[in-house]
PDB file of C-alpha atoms in Angstrom:
ATOM      1  CA  MET A   1     132.739  83.502 101.652  1.00 87.00           C
ATOM      2  CA  SER A   2     134.241  82.913  98.230  1.00 92.00           C
ATOM      3  CA  ALA A   3     138.018  82.790  97.847  1.00 92.00           C
ATOM      4  CA  THR A   4     137.961  84.772  94.607  1.00 93.00           C
ATOM      5  CA  CYS A   5     135.046  87.212  95.120  1.00 96.00           C
ATOM      6  CA  PRO A   6     136.173  90.849  95.363  1.00 95.00           C
ATOM      7  CA  LEU A   7     133.181  91.730  97.549  1.00 96.00           C
ATOM      8  CA  CYS A   8     134.205  89.048 100.047  1.00 96.00           C
ATOM      9  CA  HIS A   9     137.672  90.621 100.181  1.00 95.00           C
ATOM     10  CA  PRO A  10     137.250  94.406 100.157  1.00 93.00           C
ATOM     11  CA  THR A  11     140.324  96.557  99.639  1.00 91.00           C
ATOM     12  CA  ALA A  12     141.518  99.037 102.242  1.00 91.00           C
ATOM     13  CA  ALA A  13     140.043 101.850 100.110  1.00 89.00           C
ATOM     14  CA  GLU A  14     136.658 100.115 100.048  1.00 89.00           C
ATOM     15  CA  ASN A  15     136.779  99.677 103.809  1.00 91.00           C
ATOM     16  CA  GLN A  16     137.555 103.380 104.176  1.00 91.00           C
ATOM     17  CA  ALA A  17     134.497 104.165 102.056  1.00 94.00           C
ATOM     18  CA  ILE A  18     132.090 102.438 104.465  1.00 97.00           C
ATOM     19  CA  LEU A  19     129.313 104.831 105.473  1.00 98.00           C
ATOM     20  CA  TRP A  20     127.289 102.399 107.550  1.00 98.00           C
ATOM     21  CA  GLU A  21     127.401  98.721 108.423  1.00 97.00           C
ATOM     22  CA  ASP A  22     125.969  96.088 110.672  1.00 97.00           C
ATOM     23  CA  ALA A  23     126.468  92.328 110.966  1.00 98.00           C
ATOM     24  CA  LEU A  24     124.605  91.636 107.723  1.00 98.00           C
ATOM     25  CA  CYS A  25     125.547  94.330 105.235  1.00 98.00           C
ATOM     26  CA  ARG A  26     127.602  97.425 104.584  1.00 97.00           C
ATOM     27  CA  VAL A  27     126.958 100.623 102.646  1.00 98.00           C
ATOM     28  CA  ILE A  28     129.872 102.216 100.851  1.00 97.00           C
ATOM     29  CA  ARG A  29     130.317 105.459  98.951  1.00 97.00           C
ATOM     30  CA  VAL A  30     131.215 104.784  95.336  1.00 96.00           C
ATOM     31  CA  ASP A  31     133.885 107.105  93.941  1.00 92.00           C
ATOM     32  CA  ASP A  32     132.368 108.218  90.652  1.00 94.00           C
ATOM     33  CA  ALA A  33     133.070 111.774  89.552  1.00 92.00           C
ATOM     34  CA  LEU A  34     130.032 111.714  87.235  1.00 95.00           C
ATOM     35  CA  TYR A  35     127.650 110.411  89.899  1.00 97.00           C
ATOM     36  CA  PRO A  36     128.148 112.158  93.243  1.00 97.00           C
ATOM     37  CA  GLY A  37     126.247 110.409  96.008  1.00 97.00           C
ATOM     38  CA  PHE A  38     126.422 106.998  94.298  1.00 98.00           C
ATOM     39  CA  CYS A  39     126.243 104.395  97.088  1.00 98.00           C
ATOM     40  CA  ARG A  40     126.452 100.627  97.107  1.00 98.00           C
ATOM     41  CA  LEU A  41     124.810  98.287  99.602  1.00 98.00           C
ATOM     42  CA  ILE A  42     126.809  95.066  99.879  1.00 98.00           C
ATOM     43  CA  TRP A  43     125.384  92.010 101.615  1.00 98.00           C
ATOM     44  CA  LYS A  44     128.113  90.404 103.701  1.00 97.00           C
ATOM     45  CA  ASP A  45     127.341  86.733 103.037  1.00 97.00           C
ATOM     46  CA  HIS A  46     128.343  85.486  99.616  1.00 98.00           C
ATOM     47  CA  VAL A  47     124.898  84.935  98.095  1.00 98.00           C
ATOM     48  CA  ALA A  48     123.992  85.767  94.514  1.00 98.00           C
ATOM     49  CA  GLU A  49     120.318  86.643  94.547  1.00 98.00           C
ATOM     50  CA  LEU A  50     117.857  88.552  96.728  1.00 98.00           C
ATOM     51  CA  THR A  51     115.803  85.348  97.041  1.00 98.00           C
ATOM     52  CA  ASP A  52     118.826  83.540  98.461  1.00 98.00           C
ATOM     53  CA  LEU A  53     118.116  85.547 101.635  1.00 98.00           C
ATOM     54  CA  SER A  54     115.597  84.499 104.283  1.00 98.00           C
ATOM     55  CA  PRO A  55     112.418  86.591 104.521  1.00 97.00           C
ATOM     56  CA  ASP A  56     113.838  88.449 107.553  1.00 98.00           C
ATOM     57  CA  GLN A  57     117.093  89.120 105.737  1.00 98.00           C
ATOM     58  CA  ARG A  58     115.204  90.385 102.674  1.00 98.00           C
ATOM     59  CA  SER A  59     113.287  92.807 104.890  1.00 98.00           C
ATOM     60  CA  HIS A  60     116.500  94.004 106.472  1.00 98.00           C
ATOM     61  CA  CYS A  61     118.063  94.530 103.050  1.00 98.00           C
ATOM     62  CA  LEU A  62     114.996  96.530 101.950  1.00 98.00           C
ATOM     63  CA  LYS A  63     115.117  98.632 105.108  1.00 98.00           C
ATOM     64  CA  VAL A  64     118.769  99.546 104.555  1.00 98.00           C
ATOM     65  CA  LEU A  65     118.159 100.210 100.866  1.00 98.00           C
ATOM     66  CA  CYS A  66     115.340 102.580 101.770  1.00 98.00           C
ATOM     67  CA  GLY A  67     117.474 104.210 104.457  1.00 98.00           C
ATOM     68  CA  VAL A  68     120.148 105.053 101.920  1.00 98.00           C
ATOM     69  CA  GLU A  69     117.568 106.258  99.394  1.00 98.00           C
ATOM     70  CA  THR A  70     115.957 108.473 102.045  1.00 98.00           C
ATOM     71  CA  ALA A  71     119.312 109.957 103.043  1.00 98.00           C
ATOM     72  CA  LEU A  72     120.273 110.689  99.427  1.00 98.00           C
ATOM     73  CA  ARG A  73     116.916 112.295  98.704  1.00 98.00           C
ATOM     74  CA  GLN A  74     117.194 114.490 101.805  1.00 98.00           C
ATOM     75  CA  LEU A  75     120.727 115.632 101.107  1.00 97.00           C
ATOM     76  CA  MET A  76     120.753 115.842  97.309  1.00 97.00           C
ATOM     77  CA  HIS A  77     117.174 116.258  96.069  1.00 97.00           C
ATOM     78  CA  PRO A  78     117.911 114.226  92.920  1.00 98.00           C
ATOM     79  CA  ASP A  79     115.485 114.201  89.997  1.00 98.00           C
ATOM     80  CA  LYS A  80     115.313 110.420  90.299  1.00 98.00           C
ATOM     81  CA  ILE A  81     116.830 107.575  92.278  1.00 98.00           C
ATOM     82  CA  ASN A  82     117.993 104.488  90.381  1.00 98.00           C
ATOM     83  CA  LEU A  83     118.173 101.163  92.230  1.00 98.00           C
ATOM     84  CA  ALA A  84     119.698  98.070  90.680  1.00 98.00           C
ATOM     85  CA  SER A  85     120.887  94.643  91.738  1.00 98.00           C
ATOM     86  CA  LEU A  86     122.646  93.183  88.706  1.00 98.00           C
ATOM     87  CA  GLY A  87     125.712  91.158  89.727  1.00 97.00           C
ATOM     88  CA  ASN A  88     126.487  89.790  86.285  1.00 98.00           C
ATOM     89  CA  MET A  89     130.175  90.527  86.766  1.00 96.00           C
ATOM     90  CA  VAL A  90     130.334  89.932  90.523  1.00 96.00           C
ATOM     91  CA  PRO A  91     127.560  87.517  91.540  1.00 97.00           C
ATOM     92  CA  HIS A  92     127.554  88.547  95.184  1.00 98.00           C
ATOM     93  CA  LEU A  93     124.401  90.391  96.245  1.00 98.00           C
ATOM     94  CA  HIS A  94     124.860  94.162  96.066  1.00 98.00           C
ATOM     95  CA  TRP A  95     122.652  97.122  95.224  1.00 98.00           C
ATOM     96  CA  HIS A  96     123.567 100.248  93.319  1.00 98.00           C
ATOM     97  CA  ILE A  97     121.794 103.337  94.686  1.00 98.00           C
ATOM     98  CA  ILE A  98     122.330 106.209  92.269  1.00 98.00           C
ATOM     99  CA  PRO A  99     121.009 109.775  92.537  1.00 98.00           C
ATOM    100  CA  ARG A 100     120.215 110.969  89.015  1.00 98.00           C
ATOM    101  CA  ARG A 101     119.851 114.465  87.561  1.00 97.00           C
ATOM    102  CA  ARG A 102     118.198 115.461  84.324  1.00 97.00           C
ATOM    103  CA  SER A 103     121.496 117.131  83.460  1.00 97.00           C
ATOM    104  CA  ASP A 104     123.678 114.077  84.198  1.00 98.00           C
ATOM    105  CA  PRO A 105     125.774 112.446  81.437  1.00 97.00           C
ATOM    106  CA  HIS A 106     123.469 109.474  80.728  1.00 98.00           C
ATOM    107  CA  PHE A 107     120.007 110.835  81.551  1.00 98.00           C
ATOM    108  CA  PRO A 108     117.427 109.480  80.806  1.00 98.00           C
ATOM    109  CA  ASN A 109     119.367 106.287  80.081  1.00 98.00           C
ATOM    110  CA  SER A 110     120.688 104.049  82.797  1.00 98.00           C
ATOM    111  CA  ILE A 111     124.256 104.915  83.795  1.00 98.00           C
ATOM    112  CA  TRP A 112     125.290 101.723  81.957  1.00 97.00           C
ATOM    113  CA  GLY A 113     123.746 102.942  78.700  1.00 96.00           C
ATOM    114  CA  PRO A 114     124.935 105.402  76.077  1.00 95.00           C
ATOM    115  CA  GLN A 115     125.997 108.851  77.195  1.00 96.00           C
ATOM    116  CA  THR A 116     123.479 111.497  76.140  1.00 97.00           C
ATOM    117  CA  GLN A 117     125.111 114.768  77.132  1.00 97.00           C
ATOM    118  CA  THR A 118     128.002 116.343  78.979  1.00 94.00           C
ATOM    119  CA  GLU A 119     127.553 118.022  82.312  1.00 92.00           C
ATOM    120  CA  THR A 120     129.912 120.859  83.057  1.00 87.00           C
ATOM    121  CA  GLN A 121     129.257 121.091  86.750  1.00 89.00           C
ATOM    122  CA  PRO A 122     127.950 118.028  88.566  1.00 89.00           C
ATOM    123  CA  PRO A 123     126.797 118.811  92.094  1.00 92.00           C
ATOM    124  CA  ARG A 124     129.189 118.226  94.974  1.00 91.00           C
ATOM    125  CA  ALA A 125     128.781 114.916  96.748  1.00 92.00           C
ATOM    126  CA  PRO A 126     127.680 115.210 100.363  1.00 94.00           C
ATOM    127  CA  GLU A 127     130.537 114.844 102.835  1.00 96.00           C
ATOM    128  CA  ASP A 128     130.891 111.245 103.992  1.00 96.00           C
ATOM    129  CA  ALA A 129     130.147 112.221 107.592  1.00 97.00           C
ATOM    130  CA  ALA A 130     126.925 113.997 106.601  1.00 97.00           C
ATOM    131  CA  LEU A 131     125.808 111.089 104.436  1.00 97.00           C
ATOM    132  CA  ALA A 132     126.637 108.566 107.142  1.00 98.00           C
ATOM    133  CA  ALA A 133     124.663 110.597 109.686  1.00 98.00           C
ATOM    134  CA  ALA A 134     121.664 110.882 107.361  1.00 98.00           C
ATOM    135  CA  ILE A 135     121.679 107.113 106.766  1.00 98.00           C
ATOM    136  CA  ARG A 136     121.854 106.424 110.522  1.00 98.00           C
ATOM    137  CA  GLN A 137     119.018 108.855 111.113  1.00 98.00           C
ATOM    138  CA  ALA A 138     116.849 107.349 108.353  1.00 98.00           C
ATOM    139  CA  LEU A 139     117.407 103.854 109.702  1.00 97.00           C
ATOM    140  CA  ALA A 140     116.553 104.934 113.239  1.00 95.00           C
ATOM    141  CA  ALA A 141     113.281 106.549 112.139  1.00 87.00           C
TER     142      ALA A 141
ATOM    143  CA  MET B   1      97.035 108.996  88.787  1.00 87.00           C
ATOM    144  CA  SER B   2      98.798 111.178  86.255  1.00 92.00           C
ATOM    145  CA  ALA B   3      96.981 112.235  83.093  1.00 92.00           C
ATOM    146  CA  THR B   4     100.037 111.713  80.906  1.00 93.00           C
ATOM    147  CA  CYS B   5     101.763 108.707  82.525  1.00 96.00           C
ATOM    148  CA  PRO B   6     101.722 105.596  80.316  1.00 95.00           C
ATOM    149  CA  LEU B   7     101.816 103.305  83.355  1.00 96.00           C
ATOM    150  CA  CYS B   8      98.678 104.968  84.719  1.00 96.00           C
ATOM    151  CA  HIS B   9      96.963 104.245  81.388  1.00 95.00           C
ATOM    152  CA  PRO B  10      98.032 100.765  80.256  1.00 93.00           C
ATOM    153  CA  THR B  11      97.193  99.693  76.725  1.00 91.00           C
ATOM    154  CA  ALA B  12      94.975  96.710  75.995  1.00 91.00           C
ATOM    155  CA  ALA B  13      98.098  94.707  75.104  1.00 89.00           C
ATOM    156  CA  GLU B  14      99.661  95.578  78.458  1.00 89.00           C
ATOM    157  CA  ASN B  15      96.502  94.521  80.247  1.00 91.00           C
ATOM    158  CA  GLN B  16      96.555  91.231  78.364  1.00 91.00           C
ATOM    159  CA  ALA B  17     100.143  90.701  79.531  1.00 94.00           C
ATOM    160  CA  ILE B  18      99.186  90.795  83.227  1.00 97.00           C
ATOM    161  CA  LEU B  19     100.420  87.670  84.981  1.00 98.00           C
ATOM    162  CA  TRP B  20      99.384  88.597  88.499  1.00 98.00           C
ATOM    163  CA  GLU B  21      97.827  91.579  90.235  1.00 97.00           C
ATOM    164  CA  ASP B  22      96.262  92.773  93.430  1.00 97.00           C
ATOM    165  CA  ALA B  23      94.944  96.141  94.624  1.00 98.00           C
ATOM    166  CA  LEU B  24      98.453  97.616  94.904  1.00 98.00           C
ATOM    167  CA  CYS B  25     100.479  96.357  91.963  1.00 98.00           C
ATOM    168  CA  ARG B  26     100.535  94.275  88.823  1.00 97.00           C
ATOM    169  CA  VAL B  27     103.124  92.038  87.217  1.00 98.00           C
ATOM    170  CA  ILE B  28     103.276  91.929  83.442  1.00 97.00           C
ATOM    171  CA  ARG B  29     105.232  89.843  80.978  1.00 97.00           C
ATOM    172  CA  VAL B  30     107.473  92.051  78.853  1.00 96.00           C
ATOM    173  CA  ASP B  31     107.602  91.082  75.199  1.00 92.00           C
ATOM    174  CA  ASP B  32     111.314  91.037  74.464  1.00 94.00           C
ATOM    175  CA  ALA B  33     112.580  88.418  72.029  1.00 92.00           C
ATOM    176  CA  LEU B  34     116.111  88.731  73.427  1.00 95.00           C
ATOM    177  CA  TYR B  35     115.024  88.356  77.050  1.00 97.00           C
ATOM    178  CA  PRO B  36     112.461  85.595  77.508  1.00 97.00           C
ATOM    179  CA  GLY B  37     110.916  85.674  80.962  1.00 97.00           C
ATOM    180  CA  PHE B  38     111.466  89.440  81.365  1.00 98.00           C
ATOM    181  CA  CYS B  39     108.765  90.656  83.788  1.00 98.00           C
ATOM    182  CA  ARG B  40     107.837  94.072  85.110  1.00 98.00           C
ATOM    183  CA  LEU B  41     106.258  94.848  88.460  1.00 98.00           C
ATOM    184  CA  ILE B  42     104.224  98.059  88.250  1.00 98.00           C
ATOM    185  CA  TRP B  43     102.991  99.818  91.363  1.00 98.00           C
ATOM    186  CA  LYS B  44      99.445 101.026  90.737  1.00 97.00           C
ATOM    187  CA  ASP B  45      99.633 104.403  92.475  1.00 97.00           C
ATOM    188  CA  HIS B  46     101.536 107.072  90.599  1.00 98.00           C
ATOM    189  CA  VAL B  47     104.564 107.412  92.871  1.00 98.00           C
ATOM    190  CA  ALA B  48     108.121 107.882  91.658  1.00 98.00           C
ATOM    191  CA  GLU B  49     110.317 106.286  94.282  1.00 98.00           C
ATOM    192  CA  LEU B  50     110.359 103.206  96.494  1.00 98.00           C
ATOM    193  CA  THR B  51     110.582 105.510  99.526  1.00 98.00           C
ATOM    194  CA  ASP B  52     107.372 107.229  98.459  1.00 98.00           C
ATOM    195  CA  LEU B  53     105.646 104.054  99.699  1.00 98.00           C
ATOM    196  CA  SER B  54     104.700 103.430 103.327  1.00 98.00           C
ATOM    197  CA  PRO B  55     106.740 100.773 105.167  1.00 97.00           C
ATOM    198  CA  ASP B  56     103.924  98.230 104.687  1.00 98.00           C
ATOM    199  CA  GLN B  57     103.702  99.033 100.988  1.00 98.00           C
ATOM    200  CA  ARG B  58     107.468  98.688 100.618  1.00 98.00           C
ATOM    201  CA  SER B  59     107.298  95.248 102.230  1.00 98.00           C
ATOM    202  CA  HIS B  60     104.486  94.245  99.914  1.00 98.00           C
ATOM    203  CA  CYS B  61     106.458  95.435  96.903  1.00 98.00           C
ATOM    204  CA  LEU B  62     109.485  93.412  98.074  1.00 98.00           C
ATOM    205  CA  LYS B  63     107.331  90.325  98.587  1.00 98.00           C
ATOM    206  CA  VAL B  64     105.923  90.503  95.071  1.00 98.00           C
ATOM    207  CA  LEU B  65     109.373  91.210  93.609  1.00 98.00           C
ATOM    208  CA  CYS B  66     110.726  88.127  95.371  1.00 98.00           C
ATOM    209  CA  GLY B  67     107.726  86.083  94.248  1.00 98.00           C
ATOM    210  CA  VAL B  68     108.455  86.887  90.623  1.00 98.00           C
ATOM    211  CA  GLU B  69     112.168  86.234  91.074  1.00 98.00           C
ATOM    212  CA  THR B  70     111.424  82.878  92.709  1.00 98.00           C
ATOM    213  CA  ALA B  71     109.064  81.883  89.894  1.00 98.00           C
ATOM    214  CA  LEU B  72     111.580  82.825  87.203  1.00 98.00           C
ATOM    215  CA  ARG B  73     114.387  80.946  88.936  1.00 98.00           C
ATOM    216  CA  GLN B  74     112.213  77.841  89.277  1.00 98.00           C
ATOM    217  CA  LEU B  75     111.040  77.845  85.686  1.00 97.00           C
ATOM    218  CA  MET B  76     114.107  79.152  83.850  1.00 97.00           C
ATOM    219  CA  HIS B  77     117.202  78.494  86.005  1.00 97.00           C
ATOM    220  CA  PRO B  78     118.875  81.679  84.769  1.00 98.00           C
ATOM    221  CA  ASP B  79     122.571  82.320  85.387  1.00 98.00           C
ATOM    222  CA  LYS B  80     121.602  85.569  87.136  1.00 98.00           C
ATOM    223  CA  ILE B  81     118.565  87.668  87.929  1.00 98.00           C
ATOM    224  CA  ASN B  82     118.774  91.412  87.318  1.00 98.00           C
ATOM    225  CA  LEU B  83     116.494  93.720  89.320  1.00 98.00           C
ATOM    226  CA  ALA B  84     116.209  97.413  88.579  1.00 98.00           C
ATOM    227  CA  SER B  85     113.975 100.333  89.435  1.00 98.00           C
ATOM    228  CA  LEU B  86     115.110 103.191  87.206  1.00 98.00           C
ATOM    229  CA  GLY B  87     112.141 105.259  86.018  1.00 97.00           C
ATOM    230  CA  ASN B  88     114.177 107.985  84.371  1.00 98.00           C
ATOM    231  CA  MET B  89     111.888 107.929  81.339  1.00 96.00           C
ATOM    232  CA  VAL B  90     108.666 107.036  83.153  1.00 96.00           C
ATOM    233  CA  PRO B  91     108.887 108.229  86.767  1.00 97.00           C
ATOM    234  CA  HIS B  92     106.177 105.871  88.042  1.00 98.00           C
ATOM    235  CA  LEU B  93     107.495 103.128  90.326  1.00 98.00           C
ATOM    236  CA  HIS B  94     108.189  99.925  88.413  1.00 98.00           C
ATOM    237  CA  TRP B  95     110.720  97.126  88.648  1.00 98.00           C
ATOM    238  CA  HIS B  96     112.407  95.269  85.830  1.00 98.00           C
ATOM    239  CA  ILE B  97     112.974  91.587  86.673  1.00 98.00           C
ATOM    240  CA  ILE B  98     115.209  90.058  84.037  1.00 98.00           C
ATOM    241  CA  PRO B  99     116.502  86.488  83.830  1.00 98.00           C
ATOM    242  CA  ARG B 100     120.036  86.614  82.400  1.00 98.00           C
ATOM    243  CA  ARG B 101     122.121  83.958  80.669  1.00 97.00           C
ATOM    244  CA  ARG B 102     125.880  83.966  80.154  1.00 97.00           C
ATOM    245  CA  SER B 103     125.067  83.523  76.457  1.00 97.00           C
ATOM    246  CA  ASP B 104     122.599  86.433  76.224  1.00 98.00           C
ATOM    247  CA  PRO B 105     123.291  89.419  73.944  1.00 97.00           C
ATOM    248  CA  HIS B 106     124.515  91.859  76.623  1.00 98.00           C
ATOM    249  CA  PHE B 107     126.078  89.597  79.228  1.00 98.00           C
ATOM    250  CA  PRO B 108     127.839  90.533  81.498  1.00 98.00           C
ATOM    251  CA  ASN B 109     126.653  94.087  80.838  1.00 98.00           C
ATOM    252  CA  SER B 110     123.249  95.323  81.880  1.00 98.00           C
ATOM    253  CA  ILE B 111     120.643  94.929  79.138  1.00 98.00           C
ATOM    254  CA  TRP B 112     120.872  98.716  78.717  1.00 97.00           C
ATOM    255  CA  GLY B 113     124.607  98.569  78.010  1.00 96.00           C
ATOM    256  CA  PRO B 114     126.584  97.631  74.899  1.00 95.00           C
ATOM    257  CA  GLN B 115     125.814  94.333  73.216  1.00 96.00           C
ATOM    258  CA  THR B 116     128.632  91.830  73.737  1.00 97.00           C
ATOM    259  CA  GLN B 117     127.627  88.850  71.606  1.00 97.00           C
ATOM    260  CA  THR B 118     124.877  87.341  69.500  1.00 94.00           C
ATOM    261  CA  GLU B 119     122.813  84.444  70.729  1.00 92.00           C
ATOM    262  CA  THR B 120     121.524  82.113  68.071  1.00 87.00           C
ATOM    263  CA  GLN B 121     118.972  80.342  70.189  1.00 89.00           C
ATOM    264  CA  PRO B 122     117.581  82.096  73.254  1.00 89.00           C
ATOM    265  CA  PRO B 123     115.544  79.778  75.486  1.00 92.00           C
ATOM    266  CA  ARG B 124     111.781  79.697  75.124  1.00 91.00           C
ATOM    267  CA  ALA B 125     109.888  81.893  77.525  1.00 92.00           C
ATOM    268  CA  PRO B 126     107.657  80.001  79.952  1.00 94.00           C
ATOM    269  CA  GLU B 127     103.998  79.964  78.934  1.00 96.00           C
ATOM    270  CA  ASP B 128     102.103  82.817  80.570  1.00 96.00           C
ATOM    271  CA  ALA B 129      99.853  80.388  82.428  1.00 97.00           C
ATOM    272  CA  ALA B 130     102.828  78.498  83.867  1.00 97.00           C
ATOM    273  CA  LEU B 131     104.565  81.703  84.892  1.00 97.00           C
ATOM    274  CA  ALA B 132     101.393  83.094  86.444  1.00 98.00           C
ATOM    275  CA  ALA B 133     100.889  79.862  88.394  1.00 98.00           C
ATOM    276  CA  ALA B 134     104.496  79.872  89.619  1.00 98.00           C
ATOM    277  CA  ILE B 135     104.152  83.487  90.801  1.00 98.00           C
ATOM    278  CA  ARG B 136     100.906  82.668  92.642  1.00 98.00           C
ATOM    279  CA  GLN B 137     102.535  79.660  94.252  1.00 98.00           C
ATOM    280  CA  ALA B 138     105.642  81.625  95.308  1.00 98.00           C
ATOM    281  CA  LEU B 139     103.483  84.350  96.834  1.00 97.00           C
ATOM    282  CA  ALA B 140     101.357  81.824  98.715  1.00 95.00           C
ATOM    283  CA  ALA B 141     104.436  80.114 100.215  1.00 87.00           C
TER     284      ALA B 141
END
């Protein structure tokens, strides 16, 4: 744990946004009005890179990542899923899992790139309970 | 295979940039003067998403991704590794593996975000042969 890392010290709001967790990682819903369904997988230990994990931990991380992707695809039918582990600002291993639509504000750019269009009516995000249940179900499969 | 997908029909230059491959995927060096060491893992089958792969294929993809990350960390000692599977423009599964430096042109943004600074002297990219050997070694470990 790092004394100054925000992912080592989640806020109450971030803890309320937890959709799924186990001893190794947690999955939270990211509040982003432009990107409904945006989720973040946060590894609990303060490590910077995927290859800082053991092989078993890497496999677990992949399994959870795929569980979230599966749940988002089932519930939202996005045009594309974007996965990214950047961590330039917060070097604590976390994955962005972002359902994308051809009509979304940055498509086909990354959500960190220039905006390309405006979207008058983004889809509704799934309810937290439905998303949490779909993640649990995908991980149990 | 898709008739119109550029990753299904690599150019001669892209084939020359192959650092490592097997029956399922290839790893190429990306020619980017700003980002020496930038590599791309390209799945050979024309699938869009990580969860379009079988569990064994997903594990293989993860193993190769980690092999490339390990090789880049050993040879370049970057400040951070960025991993991303976007595919909004080319919906054929591929991973960007990007060594980042605090002094690089977009840090701490993603390389798809706004430029933050100029870098007068980016590091030299590893020689292809050295990078290929490091990937082979990481995958054999």
